[in-house]
CSV table of C-alpha atoms and ligand atoms in Angstrom, one decimal:
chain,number,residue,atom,x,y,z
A,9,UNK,CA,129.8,98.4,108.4
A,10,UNK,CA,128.7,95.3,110.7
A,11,UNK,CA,125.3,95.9,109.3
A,12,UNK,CA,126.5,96.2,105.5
A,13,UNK,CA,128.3,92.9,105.9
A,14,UNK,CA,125.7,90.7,107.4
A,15,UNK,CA,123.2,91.9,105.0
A,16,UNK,CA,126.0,90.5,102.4
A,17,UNK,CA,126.1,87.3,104.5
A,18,UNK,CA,121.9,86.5,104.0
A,19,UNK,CA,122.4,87.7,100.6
A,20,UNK,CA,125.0,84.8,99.7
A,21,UNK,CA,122.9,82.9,101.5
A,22,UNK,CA,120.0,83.5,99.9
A,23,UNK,CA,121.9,83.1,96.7
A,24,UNK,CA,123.2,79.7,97.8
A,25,UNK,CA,119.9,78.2,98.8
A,26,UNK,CA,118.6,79.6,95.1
A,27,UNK,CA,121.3,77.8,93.5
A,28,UNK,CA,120.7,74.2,95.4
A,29,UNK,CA,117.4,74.6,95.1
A,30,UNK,CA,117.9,74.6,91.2
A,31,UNK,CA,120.2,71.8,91.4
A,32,UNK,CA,118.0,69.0,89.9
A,33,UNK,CA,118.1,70.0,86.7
A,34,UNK,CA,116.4,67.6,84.0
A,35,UNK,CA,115.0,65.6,86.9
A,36,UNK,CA,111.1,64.7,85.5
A,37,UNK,CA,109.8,67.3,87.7
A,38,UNK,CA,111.3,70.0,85.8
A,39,UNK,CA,108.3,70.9,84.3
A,40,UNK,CA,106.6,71.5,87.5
A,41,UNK,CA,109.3,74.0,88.9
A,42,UNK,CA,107.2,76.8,90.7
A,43,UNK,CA,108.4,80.2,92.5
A,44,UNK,CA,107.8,77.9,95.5
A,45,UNK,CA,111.2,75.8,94.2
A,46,UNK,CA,111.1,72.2,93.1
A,47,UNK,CA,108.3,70.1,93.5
A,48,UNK,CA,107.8,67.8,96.5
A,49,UNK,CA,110.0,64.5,96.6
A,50,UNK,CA,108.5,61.2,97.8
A,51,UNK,CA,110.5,57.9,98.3
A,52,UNK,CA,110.0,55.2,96.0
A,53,UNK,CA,109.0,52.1,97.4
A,54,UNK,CA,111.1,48.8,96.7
A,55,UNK,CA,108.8,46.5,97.5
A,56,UNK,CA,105.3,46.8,98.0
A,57,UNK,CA,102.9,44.6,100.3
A,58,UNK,CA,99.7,44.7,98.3
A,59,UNK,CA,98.2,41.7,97.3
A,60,UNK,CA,94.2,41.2,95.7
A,61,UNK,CA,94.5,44.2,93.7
A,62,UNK,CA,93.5,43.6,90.1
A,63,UNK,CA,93.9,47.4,89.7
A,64,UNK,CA,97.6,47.3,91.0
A,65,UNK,CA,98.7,43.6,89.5
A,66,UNK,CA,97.4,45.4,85.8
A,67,UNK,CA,100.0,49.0,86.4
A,68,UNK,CA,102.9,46.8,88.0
A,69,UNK,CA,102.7,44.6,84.7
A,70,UNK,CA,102.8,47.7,82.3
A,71,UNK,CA,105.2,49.3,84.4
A,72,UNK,CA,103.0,52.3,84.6
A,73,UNK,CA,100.1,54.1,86.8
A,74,UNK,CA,97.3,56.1,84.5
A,75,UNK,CA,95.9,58.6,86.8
A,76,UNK,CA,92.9,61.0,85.6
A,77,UNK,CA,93.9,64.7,87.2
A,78,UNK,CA,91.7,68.0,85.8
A,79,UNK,CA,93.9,70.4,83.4
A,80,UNK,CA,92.2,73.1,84.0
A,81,UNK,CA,91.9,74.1,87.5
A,82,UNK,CA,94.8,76.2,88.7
A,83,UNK,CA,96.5,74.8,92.2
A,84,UNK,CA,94.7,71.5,91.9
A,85,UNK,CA,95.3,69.8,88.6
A,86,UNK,CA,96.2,71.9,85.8
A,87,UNK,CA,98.6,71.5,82.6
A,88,UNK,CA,100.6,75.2,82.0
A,89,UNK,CA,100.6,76.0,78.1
A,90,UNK,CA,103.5,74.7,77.1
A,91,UNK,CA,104.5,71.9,79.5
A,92,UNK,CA,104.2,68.3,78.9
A,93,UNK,CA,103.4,67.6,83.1
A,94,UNK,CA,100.2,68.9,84.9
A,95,UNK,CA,100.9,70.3,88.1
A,96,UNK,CA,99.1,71.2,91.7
A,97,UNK,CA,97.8,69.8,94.9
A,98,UNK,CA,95.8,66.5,93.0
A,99,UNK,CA,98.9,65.9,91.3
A,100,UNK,CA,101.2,66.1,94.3
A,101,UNK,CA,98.7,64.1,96.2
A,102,UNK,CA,98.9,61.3,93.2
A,103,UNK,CA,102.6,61.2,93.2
A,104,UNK,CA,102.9,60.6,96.8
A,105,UNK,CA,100.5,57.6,96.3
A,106,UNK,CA,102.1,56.4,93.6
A,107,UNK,CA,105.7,56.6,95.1
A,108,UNK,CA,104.2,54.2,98.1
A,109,UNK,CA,103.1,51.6,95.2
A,110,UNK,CA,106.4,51.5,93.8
A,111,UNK,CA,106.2,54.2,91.0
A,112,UNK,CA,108.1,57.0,90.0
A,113,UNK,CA,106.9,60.1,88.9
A,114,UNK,CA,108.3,59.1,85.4
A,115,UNK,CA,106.1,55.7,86.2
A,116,UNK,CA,102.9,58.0,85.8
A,117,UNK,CA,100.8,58.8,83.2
A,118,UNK,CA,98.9,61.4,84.0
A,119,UNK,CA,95.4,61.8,81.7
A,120,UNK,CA,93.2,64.7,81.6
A,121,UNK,CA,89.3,63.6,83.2
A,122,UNK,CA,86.8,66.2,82.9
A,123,UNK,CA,83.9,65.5,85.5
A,124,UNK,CA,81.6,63.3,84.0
A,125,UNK,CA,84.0,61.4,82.8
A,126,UNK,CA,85.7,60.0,85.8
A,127,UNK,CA,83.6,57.2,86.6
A,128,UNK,CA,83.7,56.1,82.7
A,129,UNK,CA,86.9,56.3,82.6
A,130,UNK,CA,87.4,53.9,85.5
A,131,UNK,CA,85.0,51.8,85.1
A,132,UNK,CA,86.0,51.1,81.6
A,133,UNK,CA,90.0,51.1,83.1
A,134,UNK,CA,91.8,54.2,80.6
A,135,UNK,CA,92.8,55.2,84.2
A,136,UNK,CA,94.0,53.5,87.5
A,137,UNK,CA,93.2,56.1,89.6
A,138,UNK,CA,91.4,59.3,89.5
A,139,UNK,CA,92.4,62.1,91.6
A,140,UNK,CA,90.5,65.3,90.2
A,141,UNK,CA,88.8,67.0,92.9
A,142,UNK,CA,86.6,64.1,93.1
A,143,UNK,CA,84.0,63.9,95.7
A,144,UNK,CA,83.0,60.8,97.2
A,145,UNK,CA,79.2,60.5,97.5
A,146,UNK,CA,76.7,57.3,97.5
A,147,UNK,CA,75.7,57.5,94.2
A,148,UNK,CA,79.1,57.5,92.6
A,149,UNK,CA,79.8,54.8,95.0
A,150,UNK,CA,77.4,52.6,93.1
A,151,UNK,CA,79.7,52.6,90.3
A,152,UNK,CA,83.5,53.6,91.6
A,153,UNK,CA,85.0,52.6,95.3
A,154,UNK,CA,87.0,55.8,96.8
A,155,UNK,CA,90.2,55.9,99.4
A,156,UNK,CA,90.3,58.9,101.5
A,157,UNK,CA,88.8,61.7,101.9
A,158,UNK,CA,92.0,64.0,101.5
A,159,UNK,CA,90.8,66.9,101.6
A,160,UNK,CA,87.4,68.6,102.2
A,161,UNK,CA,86.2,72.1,100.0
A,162,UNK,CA,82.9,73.6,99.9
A,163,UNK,CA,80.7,74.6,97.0
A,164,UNK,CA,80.6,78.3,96.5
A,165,UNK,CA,80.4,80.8,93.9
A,166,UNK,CA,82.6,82.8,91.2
A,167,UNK,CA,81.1,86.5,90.0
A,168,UNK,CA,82.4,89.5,88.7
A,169,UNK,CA,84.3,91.9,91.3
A,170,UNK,CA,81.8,94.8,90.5
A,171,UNK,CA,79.0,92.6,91.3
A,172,UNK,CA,77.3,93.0,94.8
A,173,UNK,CA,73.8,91.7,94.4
A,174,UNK,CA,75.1,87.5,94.4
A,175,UNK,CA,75.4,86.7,97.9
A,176,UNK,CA,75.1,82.5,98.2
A,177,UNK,CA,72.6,80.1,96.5
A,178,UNK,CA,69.3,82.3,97.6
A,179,UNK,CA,70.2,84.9,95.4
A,180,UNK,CA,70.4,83.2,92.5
A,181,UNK,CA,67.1,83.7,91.4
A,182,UNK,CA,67.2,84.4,87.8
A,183,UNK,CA,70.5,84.5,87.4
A,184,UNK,CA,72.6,82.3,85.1
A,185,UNK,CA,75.1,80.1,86.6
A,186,UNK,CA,77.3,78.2,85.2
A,187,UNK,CA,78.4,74.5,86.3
A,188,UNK,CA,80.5,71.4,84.9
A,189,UNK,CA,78.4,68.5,83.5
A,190,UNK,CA,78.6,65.4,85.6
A,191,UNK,CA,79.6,67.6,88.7
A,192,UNK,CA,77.8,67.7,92.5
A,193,UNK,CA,77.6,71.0,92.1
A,194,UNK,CA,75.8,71.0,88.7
A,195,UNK,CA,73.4,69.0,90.1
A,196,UNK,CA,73.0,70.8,93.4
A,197,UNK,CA,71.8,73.9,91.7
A,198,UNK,CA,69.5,71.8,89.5
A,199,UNK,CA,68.0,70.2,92.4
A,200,UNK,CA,67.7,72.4,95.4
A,201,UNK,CA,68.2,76.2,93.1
A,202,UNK,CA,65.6,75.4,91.0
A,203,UNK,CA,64.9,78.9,90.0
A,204,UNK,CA,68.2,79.8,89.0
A,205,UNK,CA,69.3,78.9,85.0
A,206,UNK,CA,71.6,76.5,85.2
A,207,UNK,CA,74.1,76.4,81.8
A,208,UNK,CA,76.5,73.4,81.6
A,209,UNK,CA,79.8,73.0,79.7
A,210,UNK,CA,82.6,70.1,79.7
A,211,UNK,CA,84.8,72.4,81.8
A,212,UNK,CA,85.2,75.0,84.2
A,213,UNK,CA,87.7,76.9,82.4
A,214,UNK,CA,85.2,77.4,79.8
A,215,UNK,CA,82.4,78.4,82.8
A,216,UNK,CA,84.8,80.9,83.7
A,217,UNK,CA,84.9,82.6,80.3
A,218,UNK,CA,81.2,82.6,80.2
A,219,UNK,CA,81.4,85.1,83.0
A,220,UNK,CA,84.1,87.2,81.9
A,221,UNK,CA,82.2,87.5,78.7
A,222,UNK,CA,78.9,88.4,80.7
A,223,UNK,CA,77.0,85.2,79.2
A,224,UNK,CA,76.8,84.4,82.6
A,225,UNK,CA,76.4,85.7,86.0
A,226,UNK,CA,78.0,83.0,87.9
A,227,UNK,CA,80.0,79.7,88.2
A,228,UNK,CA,79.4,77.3,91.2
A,229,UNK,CA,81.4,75.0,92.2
A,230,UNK,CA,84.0,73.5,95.1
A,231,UNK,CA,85.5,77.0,97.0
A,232,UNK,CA,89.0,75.0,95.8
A,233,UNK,CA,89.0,75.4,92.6
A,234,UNK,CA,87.2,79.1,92.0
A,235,UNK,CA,89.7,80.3,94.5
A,236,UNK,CA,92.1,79.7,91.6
A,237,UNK,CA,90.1,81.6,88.9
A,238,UNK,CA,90.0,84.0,90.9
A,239,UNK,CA,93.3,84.9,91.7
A,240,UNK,CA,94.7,84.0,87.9
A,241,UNK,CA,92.5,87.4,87.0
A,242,UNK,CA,92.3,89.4,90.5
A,243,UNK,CA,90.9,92.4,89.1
A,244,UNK,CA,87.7,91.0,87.3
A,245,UNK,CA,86.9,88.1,89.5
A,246,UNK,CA,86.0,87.0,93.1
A,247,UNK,CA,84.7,84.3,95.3
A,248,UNK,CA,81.5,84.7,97.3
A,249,UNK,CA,82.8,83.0,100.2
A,250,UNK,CA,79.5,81.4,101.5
A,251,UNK,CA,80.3,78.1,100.9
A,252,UNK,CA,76.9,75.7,101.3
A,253,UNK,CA,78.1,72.2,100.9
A,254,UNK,CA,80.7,69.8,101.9
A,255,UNK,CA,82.9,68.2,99.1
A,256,UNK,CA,85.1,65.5,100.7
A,257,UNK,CA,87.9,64.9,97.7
A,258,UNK,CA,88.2,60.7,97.7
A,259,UNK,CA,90.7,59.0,95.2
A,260,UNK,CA,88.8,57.2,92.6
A,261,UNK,CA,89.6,53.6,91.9
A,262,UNK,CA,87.8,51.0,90.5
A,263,UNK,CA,85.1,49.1,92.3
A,264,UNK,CA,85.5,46.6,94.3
A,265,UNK,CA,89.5,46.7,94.7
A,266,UNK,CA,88.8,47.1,98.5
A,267,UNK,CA,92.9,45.9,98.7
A,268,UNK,CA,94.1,48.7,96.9
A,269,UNK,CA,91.2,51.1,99.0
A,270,UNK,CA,92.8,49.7,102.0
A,271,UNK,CA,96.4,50.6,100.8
A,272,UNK,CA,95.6,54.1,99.9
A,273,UNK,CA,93.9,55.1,102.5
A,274,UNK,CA,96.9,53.6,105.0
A,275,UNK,CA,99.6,55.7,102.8
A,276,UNK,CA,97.1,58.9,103.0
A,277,UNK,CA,97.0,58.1,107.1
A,278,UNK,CA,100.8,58.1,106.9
A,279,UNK,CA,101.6,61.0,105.3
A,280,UNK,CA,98.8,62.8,106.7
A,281,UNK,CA,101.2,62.0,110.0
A,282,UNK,CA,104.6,62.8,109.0
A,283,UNK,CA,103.7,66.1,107.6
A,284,UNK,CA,103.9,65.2,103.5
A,285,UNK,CA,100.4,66.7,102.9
A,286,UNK,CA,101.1,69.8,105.0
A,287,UNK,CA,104.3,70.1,102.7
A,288,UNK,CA,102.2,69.5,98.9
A,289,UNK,CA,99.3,71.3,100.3
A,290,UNK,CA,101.6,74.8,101.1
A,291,UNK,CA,103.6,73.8,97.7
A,292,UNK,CA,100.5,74.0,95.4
A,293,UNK,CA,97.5,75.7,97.4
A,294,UNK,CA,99.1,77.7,99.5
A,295,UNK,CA,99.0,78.6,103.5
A,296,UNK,CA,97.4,75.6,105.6
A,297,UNK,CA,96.9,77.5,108.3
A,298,UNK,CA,94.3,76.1,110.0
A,299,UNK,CA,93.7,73.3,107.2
A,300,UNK,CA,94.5,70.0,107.9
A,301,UNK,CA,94.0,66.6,107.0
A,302,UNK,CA,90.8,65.0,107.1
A,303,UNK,CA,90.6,61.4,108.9
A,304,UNK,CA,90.6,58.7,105.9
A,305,UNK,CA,87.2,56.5,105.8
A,306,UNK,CA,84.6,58.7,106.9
A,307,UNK,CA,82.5,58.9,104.2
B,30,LIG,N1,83.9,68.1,93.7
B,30,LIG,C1,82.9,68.3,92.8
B,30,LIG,C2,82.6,67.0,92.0
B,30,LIG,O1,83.3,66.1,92.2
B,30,LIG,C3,83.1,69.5,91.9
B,30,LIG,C4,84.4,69.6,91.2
B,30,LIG,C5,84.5,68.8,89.9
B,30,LIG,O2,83.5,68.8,89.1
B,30,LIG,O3,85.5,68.2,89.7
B,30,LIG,O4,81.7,67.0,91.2
């Protein structure tokens, strides 16, 4: 009987937390509602210190943020059919930057960047900010200024379950492997793998059909984002896991707005510290055991 009843106890509370957790209804992050409950909630800045920022002084006067996310990379930046918001860890990560600039998430307009796109994109200002597993290296920095890194993934490679003779980059000999145009690991392969085919598309999303068609034999890129293929089809598909580069994810933001750098990397330091990136990361990607936030500036 005591049993019966306490199990009746968790289950009402069970049911209770259920119910609060569902009691935002038509708040704007409705659309990003997961199994995991609702979306990560960041305070709003009132008034923001941040002053030398053409990039900021142009979004406070529209009364909007354009950030470039990905659409099609599940758990980073990815727009479900049907819903008018992307969702995942980018987008998490750009709405807890934006809340410390004084914009709601309703103060966002997010916009889809495919890789080679991204530095167009803000050098040419359709976007504020790009946060789309973006990797900060020298020659982008030519063109585009980075905050962070805030996070850190690790090229690797996508094949079919069955297949047992793709091992890491040495065994690529031959083989076709698919990449994203515009992307470090696109031009890894074509560098250093020279004797593996390289095939490039706009997107990963349409890499990973090449190889459940068998058009290809792999896709390469950041362990990140194939870990996500991989488990949206977990009986065709898996990683390698022999990951054979280092991919430090920077926000992209125009060059030469070393006040807003400055900012963003201060609000990434923050909420590195008060646990905010632990919370998005286990709301979108999942576990962080043992994953934590890199140190901003490095790079
Ligand atoms: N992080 C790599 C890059 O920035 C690969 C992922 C991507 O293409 O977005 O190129």
């Amino acid at each position: 009987m005591r049993y019966r009843f306490r199990t009746l106890a968790v289950g009402i509370a069970v049911a209770a937390l259920t119910l609060s957790a569902c009691g935002n209804e038509g708040s704007p992050d409705d659309a990003n509602k997961t199994d995991k409950g609702p979306s990560p909630t960041f305070e709003v800045a009132e008034s923001v210190t941040l002053t030398g920022s053409p990039t900021y002084d142009k979004a406070k006067a529209a009364g909007k943020l354009v950030v470039g996310v990905k659409y099609d990379q599940p758990g980073l930046g990815q727009l479900p059919a049907g819903a008018n918001q992307p969702e995942g860890f980018d987008v998490e990560i750009a709405k807890m930057l934006a809340a410390d600039l004084g914009f709601s998430p309703d103060q966002i307009t997010f916009t889809e960047t495919v890789s080679a796109n991204r530095e167009p994109f803000l050098q040419n200002g359709t976007v504020d900010l790009v946060v789309a597993t973006y990797t900060i290296n020298d020659r982008r920095k030519e063109v585009v200024d980075f905050a962070g890194p805030y996070y850190v993934a690790g090229q690797d490679l996508l094949v079919k379950k069955d297949n047992t003779d793709i091992t890491g980059p040495e065994s690529l000999d031959g083989k076709k492997v698919c990449s994203v145009d515009g992307s470090t690991p696109a031009q890894r392969i074509e560098e250093q793998y020279t004797n593996a085919e390289l095939v490039t598309f706009d997107t990963y999303s349409k890499c990973v059909e090449q190889l459940t068609n068998g058009s290809v034999d792999a896709v390469t890129t950041d362990d990140a984002i194939l870990r996500g293929y991989a488990a949206a089809q977990p009986d065709t598909l898996k990683v390698v896991g022999n990951s054979f580069s280092s991919e430090p994810y920077g926000i992209g933001l125009p060059k030469g707005d070393t006040a807003l750098r400055t900012f963003l990397n201060e609000s990434l330091t923050k909420h590195a510290e008060n646990g905010d990136w632990t919370t998005v990361f286990e709301y979108t990607l999942g576990d962080s055991d043992g994953v934590s936030p890199p140190p901003v500036d490095q790079y």
